[in-house]
Coordinates of C-alpha atoms in Angstrom, one line a residue:
Chain H
M1419 CA -44.7 48.7 -146.6
K1420 CA -41.3 47.9 -148.6
I1421 CA -37.9 47.4 -146.7
A1422 CA -34.9 46.6 -148.2
L1423 CA -31.8 45.2 -146.7
A1424 CA -28.6 46.6 -148.6
S1425 CA -25.1 47.2 -147.7
G1426 CA -22.6 48.4 -150.4
K1427 CA -19.9 45.8 -149.3
G1428 CA -20.8 42.2 -149.7
G1429 CA -21.0 39.6 -147.1
T1430 CA -21.9 41.9 -144.2
G1431 CA -25.1 40.0 -143.5
K1432 CA -27.6 41.3 -145.6
T1433 CA -29.1 37.8 -146.1
T1434 CA -28.9 37.0 -142.3
M1435 CA -30.5 40.2 -141.4
A1436 CA -33.5 39.9 -143.9
V1437 CA -34.3 36.3 -143.0
A1438 CA -34.0 37.0 -139.2
L1439 CA -36.7 40.0 -139.7
A1440 CA -38.7 38.0 -141.8
R1441 CA -39.0 35.3 -139.0
A1442 CA -39.2 37.9 -136.0
A1443 CA -41.9 39.8 -137.6
R1444 CA -45.4 39.3 -136.2
S1445 CA -47.4 40.3 -139.1
P1446 CA -47.5 38.6 -142.7
V1447 CA -44.3 39.0 -144.5
R1448 CA -43.4 38.4 -148.1
L1449 CA -39.6 37.8 -148.8
L1450 CA -38.2 39.0 -152.1
D1451 CA -34.5 37.4 -152.6
C1452 CA -33.1 40.3 -155.3
D1453 CA -29.5 39.0 -155.1
V1454 CA -30.1 37.5 -158.5
E1455 CA -26.4 36.9 -158.9
G1456 CA -26.2 34.8 -155.8
P1457 CA -29.7 34.4 -154.1
N1458 CA -29.0 32.6 -150.6
C1459 CA -32.0 33.2 -148.4
H1460 CA -33.6 29.9 -149.9
L1461 CA -30.9 28.3 -147.8
F1462 CA -31.9 29.7 -144.7
I1463 CA -35.6 29.5 -144.9
K1464 CA -35.9 26.1 -147.0
P1465 CA -38.9 27.1 -148.8
V1466 CA -41.2 24.7 -150.8
L1467 CA -40.9 26.3 -154.2
E1468 CA -44.7 26.0 -155.6
R1469 CA -43.9 27.4 -159.2
S1470 CA -41.5 28.8 -161.2
E1471 CA -41.5 31.1 -164.6
I1472 CA -38.7 31.6 -167.0
V1473 CA -37.2 35.5 -167.2
T1474 CA -36.9 36.5 -170.5
V1475 CA -36.1 39.7 -172.4
S1476 CA -36.9 41.0 -175.9
V1477 CA -34.5 40.4 -178.6
P1478 CA -34.8 41.9 -182.6
V1479 CA -35.1 39.6 -185.2
V1480 CA -35.0 40.2 -188.7
D1481 CA -37.5 38.9 -191.4
K1482 CA -35.0 38.6 -194.3
N1483 CA -37.6 38.6 -197.0
L1484 CA -38.7 42.2 -195.9
C1485 CA -35.3 43.6 -195.0
K1486 CA -34.3 46.1 -197.8
P1487 CA -30.7 46.5 -196.3
C1488 CA -30.6 50.4 -195.7
G1489 CA -28.5 50.5 -192.1
K1490 CA -31.1 52.4 -190.1
C1491 CA -31.3 49.7 -187.6
A1492 CA -27.7 49.7 -186.7
E1493 CA -27.2 53.6 -186.9
I1494 CA -29.8 53.9 -184.2
C1495 CA -28.5 51.4 -181.8
R1496 CA -26.5 53.0 -179.5
F1497 CA -25.6 49.7 -177.6
N1498 CA -23.5 48.4 -180.4
A1499 CA -26.0 45.4 -180.7
I1500 CA -26.4 45.6 -184.5
A1501 CA -23.9 45.5 -187.3
S1502 CA -25.5 46.1 -190.4
I1503 CA -24.1 43.9 -193.3
K1504 CA -25.0 44.1 -197.0
L1505 CA -27.8 41.2 -196.9
A1506 CA -29.4 41.9 -193.3
P1507 CA -28.2 43.2 -189.9
L1508 CA -26.5 40.8 -187.6
F1509 CA -27.9 41.0 -184.1
F1510 CA -25.6 40.5 -180.9
P1511 CA -28.5 39.9 -178.2
E1512 CA -26.3 40.0 -175.3
L1513 CA -25.4 43.8 -176.1
C1514 CA -29.3 44.3 -176.8
H1515 CA -31.1 46.8 -174.4
A1516 CA -34.5 46.0 -175.7
C1517 CA -35.3 49.7 -176.5
G1518 CA -37.1 49.0 -179.6
G1519 CA -35.3 51.6 -181.5
C1520 CA -34.5 49.3 -184.6
I1521 CA -38.3 48.0 -184.6
Q1522 CA -39.4 51.7 -184.6
V1523 CA -36.7 53.1 -187.4
C1524 CA -37.1 50.2 -189.9
P1525 CA -39.0 51.5 -192.9
E1526 CA -40.0 48.1 -194.2
N1527 CA -41.3 47.0 -191.1
A1528 CA -39.0 44.0 -191.2
I1529 CA -37.8 43.9 -187.4
G1530 CA -40.0 41.7 -184.8
E1531 CA -39.1 40.6 -181.5
I1532 CA -38.5 37.3 -179.9
Q1533 CA -37.8 36.6 -176.2
R1534 CA -34.4 35.3 -174.7
D1535 CA -34.2 33.7 -171.5
V1536 CA -32.0 35.6 -168.8
G1537 CA -33.2 34.0 -165.4
L1538 CA -35.5 32.4 -163.6
L1539 CA -38.1 33.4 -161.0
E1540 CA -39.5 30.8 -158.4
C1541 CA -42.3 31.6 -155.9
G1542 CA -42.9 29.5 -152.9
S1543 CA -43.5 29.7 -149.1
S1544 CA -42.1 28.7 -145.8
D1545 CA -44.0 28.2 -142.5
G1546 CA -46.5 30.9 -143.5
L1547 CA -43.6 33.4 -145.0
E1548 CA -44.4 34.3 -148.6
F1549 CA -41.2 34.1 -151.0
I1550 CA -39.9 34.8 -154.1
Q1551 CA -36.4 34.6 -155.7
G1552 CA -35.0 35.6 -158.8
R1553 CA -31.6 33.4 -160.4
L1554 CA -29.6 35.1 -163.0
M1555 CA -28.6 32.4 -165.8
I1556 CA -24.9 31.9 -166.0
G1557 CA -22.8 33.7 -168.6
E1558 CA -25.8 36.3 -168.7
A1559 CA -24.3 39.8 -167.9
M1560 CA -27.6 42.1 -167.2
A1561 CA -29.1 41.1 -163.6
T1562 CA -31.7 44.0 -163.8
P1563 CA -34.6 42.4 -165.8
V1564 CA -34.4 39.3 -163.3
I1565 CA -34.5 41.9 -160.5
K1566 CA -37.4 43.9 -162.1
A1567 CA -39.4 40.5 -162.4
V1568 CA -38.8 39.6 -158.4
K1569 CA -39.8 43.2 -157.7
R1570 CA -43.2 42.9 -159.4
Y1571 CA -44.2 40.9 -156.3
Q1572 CA -43.4 43.8 -153.8
S1573 CA -46.5 45.0 -152.0
D1574 CA -47.9 47.8 -149.8
E1575 CA -50.5 45.4 -148.5
L1576 CA -48.0 43.6 -146.3
L1577 CA -44.5 43.9 -144.8
T1578 CA -42.2 43.0 -148.0
L1579 CA -38.5 42.5 -147.1
I1580 CA -36.1 43.0 -149.9
D1581 CA -32.9 41.1 -149.9
C1582 CA -30.7 43.1 -152.5
P1583 CA -27.4 42.7 -154.3
P1584 CA -23.9 44.0 -153.0
G1585 CA -22.5 47.2 -154.7
T1586 CA -24.2 50.4 -155.6
A1587 CA -24.3 49.9 -159.2
C1588 CA -27.4 49.5 -161.3
P1589 CA -28.8 45.9 -159.7
F1590 CA -28.5 48.0 -156.1
A1591 CA -30.4 50.9 -157.6
A1592 CA -33.0 48.7 -159.3
A1593 CA -33.4 46.4 -155.8
V1594 CA -34.0 49.6 -153.8
R1595 CA -36.2 51.6 -156.1
G1596 CA -39.4 52.5 -154.8
C1597 CA -38.6 51.1 -151.3
D1598 CA -40.1 53.0 -148.1
Y1599 CA -37.0 52.6 -146.4
V1600 CA -33.3 51.0 -146.4
L1601 CA -31.6 49.1 -143.7
L1602 CA -27.8 49.2 -144.5
V1603 CA -25.9 46.1 -142.9
T1604 CA -22.3 46.8 -142.8
E1605 CA -19.5 45.9 -140.2
P1606 CA -17.1 47.7 -138.5
T1607 CA -14.1 47.6 -140.7
P1608 CA -12.4 50.4 -143.2
F1609 CA -13.9 48.5 -146.1
G1610 CA -17.3 48.5 -144.4
L1611 CA -17.2 51.9 -143.9
H1612 CA -16.2 53.1 -147.0
D1613 CA -18.9 50.9 -148.8
L1614 CA -21.6 52.4 -146.5
K1615 CA -20.8 56.1 -147.4
L1616 CA -21.1 54.8 -151.4
A1617 CA -24.7 53.0 -150.4
V1618 CA -25.5 56.4 -148.2
A1619 CA -24.8 58.7 -151.1
T1620 CA -26.6 56.5 -153.8
L1621 CA -29.6 56.4 -151.6
R1622 CA -29.9 60.2 -150.7
R1623 CA -29.5 60.7 -154.4
M1624 CA -32.5 58.6 -155.0
G1625 CA -34.2 60.2 -152.2
I1626 CA -34.8 56.9 -150.1
A1627 CA -34.5 57.3 -146.3
A1628 CA -32.3 54.7 -144.8
G1629 CA -30.9 53.4 -141.2
V1630 CA -28.2 51.3 -140.4
I1631 CA -27.4 47.8 -138.6
V1632 CA -23.8 46.8 -137.7
N1633 CA -23.0 43.3 -137.8
R1634 CA -20.0 41.7 -136.1
C1635 CA -19.2 44.5 -133.9
V1636 CA -16.6 43.9 -131.1
D1637 CA -16.9 47.5 -129.4
R1638 CA -20.3 49.3 -129.6
D1639 CA -18.6 52.6 -129.9
N1640 CA -17.2 51.7 -133.4
M1641 CA -16.2 53.8 -136.5
I1642 CA -19.6 53.0 -138.1
A1643 CA -21.6 54.4 -134.7
A1644 CA -19.4 57.5 -135.0
Y1645 CA -20.4 58.1 -138.8
C1646 CA -23.7 57.6 -138.2
R1647 CA -23.6 60.1 -135.5
E1648 CA -21.9 62.6 -137.5
E1649 CA -24.2 62.2 -140.4
N1650 CA -27.2 62.1 -138.1
I1651 CA -28.1 58.5 -139.7
P1652 CA -30.5 56.3 -137.3
L1653 CA -28.2 53.3 -136.0
H1654 CA -30.9 50.8 -135.4
L1655 CA -28.7 47.6 -134.1
Q1656 CA -25.7 46.3 -133.5
V1657 CA -25.0 42.6 -133.4
P1658 CA -21.8 42.0 -131.8
E1659 CA -19.4 39.3 -133.1
Q1660 CA -19.6 35.8 -131.9
R1661 CA -18.2 32.5 -133.6
R1662 CA -21.2 30.8 -132.3
I1663 CA -23.5 32.6 -134.8
A1664 CA -21.1 32.7 -137.8
E1665 CA -20.6 28.6 -137.4
A1666 CA -24.4 28.1 -137.1
S1667 CA -24.7 30.5 -140.0
S1668 CA -22.4 28.5 -142.1
R1669 CA -24.6 25.6 -141.5
G1670 CA -27.8 27.3 -142.9
R1671 CA -29.1 28.0 -139.5
M1672 CA -30.6 31.3 -138.6
L1673 CA -30.0 34.0 -136.4
L1674 CA -33.0 33.7 -134.3
E1675 CA -32.3 29.7 -133.9
V1676 CA -28.9 30.6 -132.0
A1677 CA -29.7 34.1 -130.5
P1678 CA -33.2 34.1 -130.0
E1679 CA -32.8 37.1 -127.7
F1680 CA -32.3 39.1 -131.2
G1681 CA -36.3 38.4 -131.9
S1682 CA -37.5 41.2 -129.6
K1683 CA -34.8 43.8 -130.7
L1684 CA -35.4 43.0 -134.4
R1685 CA -39.2 43.7 -133.7
E1686 CA -38.2 46.9 -132.2
V1687 CA -36.3 47.9 -135.7
L1688 CA -39.5 47.1 -137.3
Q1689 CA -41.4 49.5 -135.4
M1690 CA -38.9 52.2 -135.3
V1691 CA -38.6 51.7 -139.2
T1692 CA -42.4 52.0 -139.4
E1693 CA -42.6 55.0 -137.4
R1694 CA -39.9 56.6 -139.5
I1695 CA -42.1 55.9 -142.7
S1696 CA -45.3 56.9 -141.5
G1697 CA -43.9 60.0 -140.0
G1698 CA -42.4 61.0 -143.3
Q1699 CA -38.9 61.4 -141.9
R1700 CA -35.6 61.1 -144.0
Chain R
M16 CA 1.7 38.8 -170.1
K17 CA -0.4 37.0 -167.4
E18 CA -3.8 38.3 -165.9
V19 CA -4.8 36.8 -162.5
V20 CA -8.3 37.6 -161.6
I21 CA -9.4 37.1 -157.9
I22 CA -13.4 36.5 -157.6
S23 CA -15.7 35.2 -155.3
G24 CA -19.4 34.8 -156.3
K25 CA -20.6 35.6 -152.8
G26 CA -19.5 38.8 -151.2
G27 CA -17.3 39.6 -148.6
T28 CA -15.1 36.2 -148.4
G29 CA -12.0 38.1 -148.7
K30 CA -10.8 38.8 -152.3
T31 CA -9.7 42.4 -151.6
S32 CA -7.7 41.3 -148.4
L33 CA -6.1 38.6 -150.6
T34 CA -5.4 40.7 -153.8
A35 CA -3.9 43.1 -151.5
S36 CA -1.5 40.5 -150.1
F37 CA -0.8 39.1 -153.4
A38 CA 0.2 42.4 -154.4
A39 CA 2.7 43.0 -151.4
L40 CA 3.9 39.4 -152.5
A41 CA 4.6 39.9 -156.1
D42 CA 7.9 41.0 -158.1
N43 CA 6.8 42.5 -161.0
A44 CA 2.9 43.2 -161.0
V45 CA 0.4 45.9 -161.8
V46 CA -2.6 46.1 -159.8
A47 CA -6.2 46.7 -161.1
D48 CA -9.1 47.0 -158.3
C49 CA -12.0 46.0 -160.9
D50 CA -14.8 46.3 -158.0
V51 CA -15.7 49.5 -159.3
D52 CA -18.8 49.9 -157.3
A53 CA -17.5 49.2 -154.2
A54 CA -13.5 49.8 -154.6
D55 CA -11.6 49.2 -151.6
L56 CA -8.2 48.1 -152.4
H57 CA -6.8 51.9 -152.3
L58 CA -7.6 51.8 -148.3
V59 CA -4.6 49.2 -147.9
L60 CA -2.4 49.9 -150.6
N61 CA -2.2 53.5 -149.9
P62 CA -1.7 55.0 -153.4
Q63 CA 0.3 58.1 -153.9
L64 CA 1.0 60.4 -157.0
S65 CA -2.3 59.3 -158.0
E66 CA -3.8 61.1 -161.6
G67 CA -7.3 61.0 -161.8
S68 CA -9.9 61.1 -165.0
E69 CA -13.3 61.2 -166.1
F70 CA -15.0 58.1 -166.9
R71 CA -17.5 59.1 -169.5
S72 CA -20.1 56.4 -171.0
G73 CA -23.5 56.4 -172.3
F74 CA -26.2 58.7 -172.5
A75 CA -28.9 60.7 -170.5
A76 CA -31.8 62.3 -172.4
Q77 CA -33.2 65.7 -171.8
I78 CA -36.0 67.5 -173.1
R79 CA -35.8 71.1 -173.6
E80 CA -39.0 72.5 -172.1
H81 CA -39.6 75.3 -174.6
A82 CA -39.4 73.2 -177.3
C83 CA -41.6 70.3 -176.3
I84 CA -45.2 70.7 -177.6
A85 CA -46.7 67.8 -175.2
C86 CA -47.5 65.7 -177.9
G87 CA -46.5 62.5 -175.6
M88 CA -44.6 60.6 -178.3
C89 CA -41.6 60.0 -176.2
A90 CA -43.5 58.5 -173.2
S91 CA -45.3 56.5 -175.8
L92 CA -42.1 55.0 -177.5
C93 CA -39.6 54.7 -174.1
R94 CA -39.5 51.2 -172.8
F95 CA -38.0 51.8 -169.9
D96 CA -40.8 54.2 -168.6
A97 CA -38.0 56.9 -168.1
V98 CA -40.6 59.6 -169.3
L99 CA -42.7 61.1 -166.7
E100 CA -45.9 63.0 -167.1
N101 CA -46.7 65.3 -164.3
G102 CA -50.3 65.9 -165.7
R103 CA -49.8 69.8 -165.7
A104 CA -52.3 71.6 -168.2
T105 CA -49.7 73.7 -169.7
V106 CA -47.2 72.3 -172.2
L107 CA -44.2 73.7 -170.5
G108 CA -42.5 71.3 -168.5
R109 CA -45.5 68.4 -168.9
Y110 CA -42.9 65.7 -169.9
R111 CA -39.8 65.2 -168.0
I112 CA -36.9 62.4 -168.2
D113 CA -35.9 60.6 -165.2
T114 CA -32.1 60.3 -166.0
D115 CA -31.8 57.6 -163.2
I116 CA -33.8 55.5 -165.2
C117 CA -32.9 56.8 -168.5
E118 CA -31.0 54.1 -170.6
G119 CA -29.8 56.6 -173.2
C120 CA -31.2 54.7 -176.0
G121 CA -31.9 57.5 -177.7
V122 CA -35.3 56.3 -179.4
C123 CA -37.0 59.4 -178.1
A124 CA -35.0 62.0 -179.2
H125 CA -34.6 60.4 -183.0
F126 CA -38.8 60.6 -183.1
C127 CA -39.4 63.6 -181.3
P128 CA -41.1 65.4 -184.2
E129 CA -39.8 69.0 -183.1
S130 CA -36.3 67.4 -182.1
A131 CA -36.7 68.6 -178.6
I132 CA -34.8 66.2 -176.9
D133 CA -30.8 66.3 -176.5
L134 CA -28.6 63.2 -175.4
H135 CA -26.0 64.2 -172.9
E136 CA -22.9 62.2 -172.5
R137 CA -22.9 61.0 -168.8
I138 CA -20.2 61.4 -166.7
C139 CA -20.0 57.9 -165.1
G140 CA -17.3 57.6 -162.3
E141 CA -13.7 58.5 -162.1
W142 CA -10.5 56.4 -162.2
W143 CA -7.2 56.7 -161.1
Q144 CA -3.5 55.6 -162.2
A145 CA -1.6 55.4 -158.8
E146 CA 1.9 54.3 -157.6
T147 CA 2.1 52.4 -154.3
E148 CA 4.9 50.7 -152.5
Y149 CA 4.0 47.4 -154.2
G150 CA 3.8 48.8 -157.8
P151 CA 1.4 50.8 -160.0
L152 CA -2.2 50.6 -159.4
V153 CA -5.5 51.3 -161.2
H154 CA -8.4 52.2 -159.2
A155 CA -12.0 53.7 -160.2
R156 CA -15.2 54.8 -158.8
L157 CA -18.4 54.3 -160.7
G158 CA -20.7 57.4 -160.1
V159 CA -23.6 57.4 -157.9
G160 CA -25.8 54.6 -158.8
A161 CA -24.6 54.6 -162.4
E162 CA -24.9 52.0 -165.1
N163 CA -21.8 50.8 -167.3
S164 CA -20.0 49.4 -164.4
G165 CA -18.8 46.7 -167.2
K166 CA -17.4 49.3 -169.5
L167 CA -15.2 51.1 -166.4
V168 CA -14.2 47.5 -165.5
S169 CA -12.8 47.1 -169.2
L170 CA -11.2 50.4 -169.2
V171 CA -9.5 49.6 -165.8
R172 CA -8.1 46.5 -167.2
L173 CA -7.2 48.1 -170.6
E174 CA -5.3 50.8 -168.3
A175 CA -3.5 48.4 -166.2
R176 CA -2.3 46.4 -169.4
R177 CA -1.0 49.2 -171.1
I178 CA 1.1 50.3 -167.7
A179 CA 2.3 47.0 -167.4
E180 CA 3.7 46.7 -171.3
E181 CA 5.2 50.1 -170.5
R182 CA 7.0 49.2 -167.7
N183 CA 7.9 45.6 -168.6
R184 CA 5.7 44.2 -166.0
S185 CA 4.7 40.5 -166.8
L186 CA 1.7 40.1 -164.1
I187 CA -1.6 42.0 -163.6
L188 CA -3.5 41.3 -160.7
V189 CA -7.1 42.1 -160.7
D190 CA -9.4 42.3 -158.0
G191 CA -12.7 41.4 -159.1
P192 CA -16.6 42.3 -158.1
P193 CA -18.8 39.9 -156.4
G194 CA -21.4 37.9 -158.3
I195 CA -21.7 36.6 -161.8
G196 CA -23.2 39.6 -164.0
C197 CA -21.9 42.0 -166.0
P198 CA -18.8 43.9 -164.0
V199 CA -17.9 40.2 -162.9
I200 CA -18.0 38.6 -166.9
A201 CA -15.8 42.2 -168.0
S202 CA -13.3 41.3 -165.2
V203 CA -12.7 37.7 -166.4
T204 CA -12.8 37.4 -170.0
G205 CA -9.5 36.5 -171.2
A206 CA -7.8 35.9 -168.2
S207 CA -5.0 33.6 -167.6
L208 CA -6.5 32.2 -164.4
V209 CA -9.3 32.9 -162.0
V210 CA -8.6 32.8 -158.1
I211 CA -12.0 32.0 -156.4
V212 CA -12.0 32.8 -152.8
T213 CA -15.0 31.2 -151.0
E214 CA -16.1 30.7 -147.3
P215 CA -17.1 27.4 -145.8
T216 CA -20.6 28.3 -145.4
L217 CA -23.8 27.1 -147.4
A218 CA -24.2 30.4 -148.9
G219 CA -20.4 30.2 -149.9
E220 CA -20.9 26.9 -151.4
H221 CA -23.9 27.8 -153.0
D222 CA -22.3 30.8 -154.9
L223 CA -19.1 29.2 -155.7
E224 CA -21.1 26.5 -157.9
R225 CA -22.1 29.2 -159.8
I226 CA -18.9 31.1 -160.3
L227 CA -17.5 28.0 -161.3
A228 CA -19.9 27.5 -164.0
L229 CA -18.9 31.0 -165.1
A230 CA -15.6 30.1 -165.5
E231 CA -16.1 27.0 -167.1
H232 CA -18.4 29.2 -169.5
F233 CA -15.9 31.4 -170.4
S234 CA -13.2 28.6 -170.3
I235 CA -10.9 30.0 -167.9
P236 CA -8.7 27.8 -165.7
A237 CA -9.8 28.4 -162.0
V238 CA -8.2 27.7 -158.5
V239 CA -10.1 27.7 -155.7
C240 CA -8.9 28.9 -151.8
V241 CA -11.1 28.4 -148.8
N242 CA -11.0 31.6 -146.5
K243 CA -12.1 31.0 -142.9
W244 CA -11.9 27.4 -143.4
D245 CA -12.1 26.3 -139.9
I246 CA -15.6 27.8 -139.2
N247 CA -16.8 24.7 -141.0
P248 CA -14.2 22.0 -141.6
E249 CA -17.1 19.7 -142.9
I250 CA -18.2 22.4 -145.7
T251 CA -14.7 23.1 -146.2
E252 CA -13.7 19.4 -147.3
R253 CA -17.0 19.3 -149.5
I254 CA -16.3 22.2 -151.3
E255 CA -12.4 21.0 -152.3
K256 CA -14.1 17.8 -153.4
R257 CA -16.7 19.5 -155.6
T258 CA -13.8 22.1 -156.8
L259 CA -11.7 18.7 -158.3
A260 CA -15.0 17.3 -159.5
V261 CA -15.4 20.4 -161.9
G262 CA -11.9 20.3 -163.5
A263 CA -10.6 23.3 -161.0
R264 CA -7.7 23.1 -158.5
P265 CA -8.1 23.6 -154.3
I266 CA -4.6 25.5 -153.6
G267 CA -5.0 26.1 -150.0
R268 CA -7.3 27.1 -146.6
I269 CA -6.7 30.2 -144.8
P270 CA -7.9 30.0 -141.1
Y271 CA -10.2 32.3 -139.4
D272 CA -8.6 35.4 -137.5
R273 CA -9.1 38.6 -136.6
I274 CA -5.4 39.4 -137.7
V275 CA -7.1 39.8 -141.2
T276 CA -9.5 42.8 -139.7
E277 CA -6.4 44.2 -137.8
A278 CA -4.3 44.6 -141.0
Q279 CA -7.3 46.2 -143.0
V280 CA -8.0 48.6 -139.9
N281 CA -4.0 49.6 -140.0
G282 CA -4.2 49.9 -143.4
Q283 CA -1.8 47.1 -144.5
P284 CA -1.9 43.8 -146.5
V285 CA -2.2 40.8 -143.8
V286 CA 1.3 39.7 -145.0
T287 CA 3.1 43.1 -144.2
Y288 CA 1.4 43.4 -141.1
S289 CA 1.8 39.8 -139.2
S290 CA 4.2 36.9 -139.9
G291 CA 1.6 34.6 -138.2
P292 CA -0.2 31.6 -139.4
V293 CA -2.9 33.5 -142.0
A294 CA 0.0 35.2 -143.6
E295 CA 2.0 31.9 -143.9
R296 CA -1.0 30.4 -145.6
I297 CA -1.6 33.2 -147.7
E298 CA 2.3 32.8 -148.8
G299 CA 1.9 29.1 -149.7
I300 CA -1.5 29.9 -151.8
W301 CA 0.5 32.8 -153.7
L302 CA 3.1 30.0 -154.5
E303 CA 0.6 27.9 -155.8
V304 CA -1.2 30.7 -158.0
L305 CA 2.4 31.4 -159.8
T306 CA 3.0 27.5 -160.4
S307 CA -0.8 27.8 -161.8
I308 CA 0.1 30.3 -164.5

């Protein structure tokens, strides 16, 4: 079973909830940190990292001895990653999407591929919890290849929890794609509500079922609760605003360490989600 | 012309609230919301007289069913697994392109022996040029789950610059996206200054390290302010020391206060909504920003 924690708006508590759910669950859990631009799960679960590998993307190289500068490679490239100059093509690797068009189109078979490093994948564990995270290298634009590398570890055999990047663009879509359910963590503010609506629209388009967790609520009858009622979206849990939770979290302490009463509530959330998934409800 | 970009690394540290206050404090600015896949600035700047335009970028492939001979060439060439085969015995509709996954490279269309694949330009979102009581605002909305957020960011910045030139405005204020990837890079390249808003948490501290490295990578001067600093004074101090150590400048602390959320609920920048300690601190930070550029 694959459950993603996402939000639209940043800083609403995705990581807090992902880690808390991972710790509350009674069954074996694999936690994937797909927020590769700012992976933070490790700060809370403090894993022992057992191995790491470099995430690479393919980029073209030309064999200048074979190239008879015809310009076909630059012509097929829709990402402006190739400039055709007199002697041989010039590649701009950071613009390349690795579609392979230039390789296919070259009449001299003069173009091959090399691997370019874009990120790091790390695997480890913490108290029986399996943990995998990705890190985008500084200055790299495309998070998606790193997210896809982390997502290779998602599994149907055990409970896979996926901490997603904020926003609703391609990194978010790559992280939630293929999940059974998305828990949208938000806060009862106009920004939280606005970005929640965008996330809901994206997930509906992708055909992925979703429910909501409200974090930092002052009043249970808030704007998010009203929206969920209107839109018929399950509201699974409301976590109150408490300074002691914020302070503990700032030091890397987990929700369940300061507020153990949430353990049973989070298990109920997992139970509800499991039932929804097996019931095939949307 | 100066361009100041407000970024954070970690999401939800207060970029938009701070940008809104800067917009209210600035005399002669154009504001650009470059957090295009979760744009919120318009919720507190209340734009009027908006003029919207489509944002078109990139392509999506589509197979013309009747021309397709089901040779499978497209499926074998596609590097993104965007060509779906649904296994039916008849030719018609056997191959289909998942436009959500398609990156629009056009390789399938180029090599299709029957020329049965078309490329359609994608409508990837919408952007607006608007007026607010604090000056012109350019904002956008990326299409649902769409790609090319970096290109939309560049478009928003370019339009803001055009307006600033037309109206003789000397400053562009950019509300940036979280993270360190494509839209962030598109937001900061060539800027005069980045204002990094962080929070005193291990996560804030961790992500600050990465965003400072990004500013350094692109040789952009950086200043740092710590929001909700009193949640953890010890980490606040550590953050400020670290900021100095990497050659950036700490320019102030903002206390934790419900007034920030209250102002947001009332659809106003904090500095116009209240005159308490948060507003005072932000005014001080704004003066530091002005001296930094």
